[in-house]
Every structure is written in C-alpha cells, then in structure tokens.
Amino acid sequence: MTPFFKIDKRIEDASDKALSMCKEQFDTIGDIAEYNQLKVQKAFIDNGISETHFVPSTGYGYGDRGRDTLDKVWAQVFCAEDALVRHNFVCGTHTLATALFGVLRPGDNMLCVTGTPYDTIQGVIGISGSGMGSLKDYGINYSEVALKDERPDLEAIKSAVNSDTTMVYIQRSRGYELRPSLSVEDIEEIVKCVKKQNPDVIVMVDNCYGEFVQKREPIEVGADLIAGSMIKNAGGGIARTGGYIAGRRDLVEKCAYRLTTPGLGKEVGATLGMNRELYMGLFYAPHTVSQALKSAVYISALFSVFGYDVKPKYDEKRADIVQSLGLENEESLVAFCQGIQSGSPIDSFLLPEPWDMPGYDSKVVMAAGAFTLGSSIELSADAPIREPFYAWIQGGLNFNSAKICALLAAQQMLDKGLLKG
Ligand SMILES: *Cc1c(COP(=O)(O)O)cnc(C)c1O
C-alpha cells in the first residue's frame, strides 16, 4: 500500500473494508464542510477582509481594525450579535471561565443540565477545590441536572428551571465521557424547554469540539452565549492559541469587561500580529474539522472491523470530533498510543508511557505529536489506565496523515500480539 511504512496485509485488508464502510459518512461530512466553508467565505467577503486587517497593533491596541473586524466576521459565521475573539484567552477553560464570571453576579443561580461538566470547569464553578476564587467563592450558586440514560432529562430540566434560574449551562461535547454528544437539535429542544419555564434565562453552551461539525451552531437554535478554544475546531489547526465567545451583544460586552477591565472592554488589547492566523484558522476550520471527522469515522470503522467496541459507531450521526475505542486492557491502550505517536509528524521518536497525571485518580497514557502543543484538532489520543480501558481520540489535520497513524497503532498492537480479530 505504501513504500514508506510497513503495514501487515491483515491490517491493510481491514483498512480497505473500513474505507468502504465509511463512504456514506464521508459524503455527509463533505457536504457539511462545503456548506460551512461557504458560510465562512461569505462572512470574509461581506466584511471586506484585506491585508490591512493583519497589521499588528502594540501597546493598548486602540483602534485595531483587524481585531474589531474579526469579531464581526466571527459573529456573522456563528449567527451572533457580537463576538470576542482573542489570542490572549489562554485555553478553552479560561474562555469559558471569562464568560461565566463575565455574566454571573453574586446570588445568581447557574444550572448545568448536561450532568457534571468537564473536569477543568468544575474548579471554575467550585465543585472541586476551594479558595481559588471560584464562582462559588463569589456567592454564585450552582446546581445540576443529571443525564438520564446518557441523554438530557427534559422532564427533570423542566422542573429544575424556575424564575430564580439565571443561567442554564449546556456542554455540547462528551469530553472524556462515553455518553453521546449533544446535537444542535438536542440543544434546540433544551432551549425550548427552559425558555418556556423562564424566558429570561441565559442559555450558555460550552461549544468545544462542536464547531462546524453540523451546519447549524447553537445560537441559531436559541442559545444566548457560546464559547470555545482556538486549539480545537475553531482555530482550524492554524491558530496557535486563543479562544472565542459569541452571542447576545450585552452578554459579550460583559465578557469583554471581565477579560480586560470594566470600562475598557473590547476597546483594548494589542494583537501583535496574531490576527492573520486567527483569520486563516477560521477560514480553514470547516475543512480541518471535516478531516478530523473523517479520521474519527475511519478509526471507528477500522477498530470495529477488528472487533472492538467503538463510540460513536462509524455510521452514527456525529455532534463532535471525539472518538473513543474500547481497547480492553492496559497493554493495548499503551500500544495503541505508542503507534499513533510513532506516525506523528512531530515527536515521532517519543515513546508514550503511562504516568500519574496531576488531577487524575489513575495513570494516563497520551499520544500527541502536534505542531501546536496540546492541540486537539491535531491527532491526539489519550487513555486513563482504568476500567473500562477506553482510549479517546480527537483531531487529525488531514485524513491521510491520521489514517497512517491509525494503521501504525493497529500494527503496534499486532506486533505485540494484542490485536483482536
Ligand atoms: C477541551 C474542553 C474544555 C476545556 O478546554 P481547555 O482548552 O482544555 O482548557 C472544556 N469543555 C470541553 C467540552 C472541552 O472539550
């Protein structure tokens, strides 16, 4: 199949079978990518983007046209009134925290309706840790509605929302859980349900891993505020850091007062030459997300051919870029991650080993050979070494590159006598 890598015939055959299984999904993904690409392109054209928008600002960054116009382009793409797109959001958690602290005030009530949120957000809310200045430390109350059979429990949500509820918080992606992700249609149902109970409630969506996976985004179905990371979907594999918030104008303004200071808000912030890659990242995002999705679907198909449990299945409708594989034991998780790493363009020579990562109750093994450290729109795999022995895989800047990594992962498992089937 390739003169560059040695892949066993058995794996090649499985790959051919997997590819034929993926055909329909690949067509769907291509269709969504085209739609989203044209949506992005129209926003660039409508806003008259030119070289002058890439000019770096310094100091206070007053009157940075590139920065202000980027917010407008972003708002148009996500059907929002306004947006706050900045390289100086340090990660997704920081962006989400800025939105939460920006909008909520002491005495307010935040209700998460998709079970317990993503690990790092728990510290922001004050579910875990104390004395670090969490929302809880500032007198913001938190409660949550558990999922029922892994799905949003609309009945329970309906009875949990009342006239005191300030914010309903939705996590679109599964993160590091095995539950299905929420589709935009699921979000629509939740929005309808909560706004009926209390029309003033602010619906905020953690949009990480969800951008450009479907044709519509959460604001189009009634969400008030969304936020995400630039080293995931929205940065297209080009942006090296940053985050975005988009939504209702008054809410985005409050977020800007939190990011900088009350009174200054969006008017300041030097871009130092970062605008070009933020624009280019958005331009690439629909395509890059399609490559990550194709990679996920292919890996799902390939490992189901070998007989492993995969979530989601190759032909299931996708709502984020995350794929998980039930590899059944520690040795297989490690071999899989080592195989992925060995095919990565960067740091291929490193050998991932399980280690005690701070904040985790079991050892974790990770593969990440990326141009941007920690980027998970680039192919990465990680697995906590514990029952039920699942690996989580995200990203893939281009399908051909991710495909060889997957084949090398299977080869590594085969070489160690671990591959099923
Ligand atoms: C990645 C992620 C976050 C946090 O983003 P970081 O960039 O890792 O801080 C929050 N929520 C979800 C669902 C995520 O996938």
GROMACS .gro file of N, CA and C in nm, residues 126 128-134 136-137:
model
   30
  126GLY      N    1  -1.643   2.567   4.130
  126GLY     CA    2  -1.623   2.547   4.273
  126GLY      C    3  -1.678   2.413   4.320
  128SER      N    4  -1.507   2.144   4.270
  128SER     CA    5  -1.386   2.088   4.328
  128SER      C    6  -1.293   2.204   4.364
  129GLY      N    7  -1.207   2.183   4.464
  129GLY     CA    8  -1.112   2.286   4.507
  129GLY      C    9  -1.182   2.397   4.585
  130SER      N   10  -1.103   2.476   4.659
  130SER     CA   11  -1.163   2.591   4.728
  130SER      C   12  -1.056   2.697   4.750
  131GLY      N   13  -1.101   2.820   4.771
  131GLY     CA   14  -1.010   2.930   4.800
  131GLY      C   15  -0.936   2.985   4.679
  132MET      N   16  -0.975   2.938   4.559
  132MET     CA   17  -0.904   2.986   4.439
  132MET      C   18  -0.982   3.095   4.367
  133GLY      N   19  -1.093   3.137   4.428
  133GLY     CA   20  -1.173   3.242   4.363
  133GLY      C   21  -1.269   3.186   4.261
  134SER      N   22  -1.327   3.071   4.291
  134SER     CA   23  -1.424   3.011   4.200
  134SER      C   24  -1.556   3.090   4.204
  136LYS      N   25  -1.825   2.986   4.314
  136LYS     CA   26  -1.883   2.958   4.447
  136LYS      C   27  -1.827   3.055   4.551
  137ASP      N   28  -1.695   3.080   4.545
  137ASP     CA   29  -1.633   3.174   4.639
  137ASP      C   30  -1.696   3.313   4.627
   0.00000   0.00000   0.00000
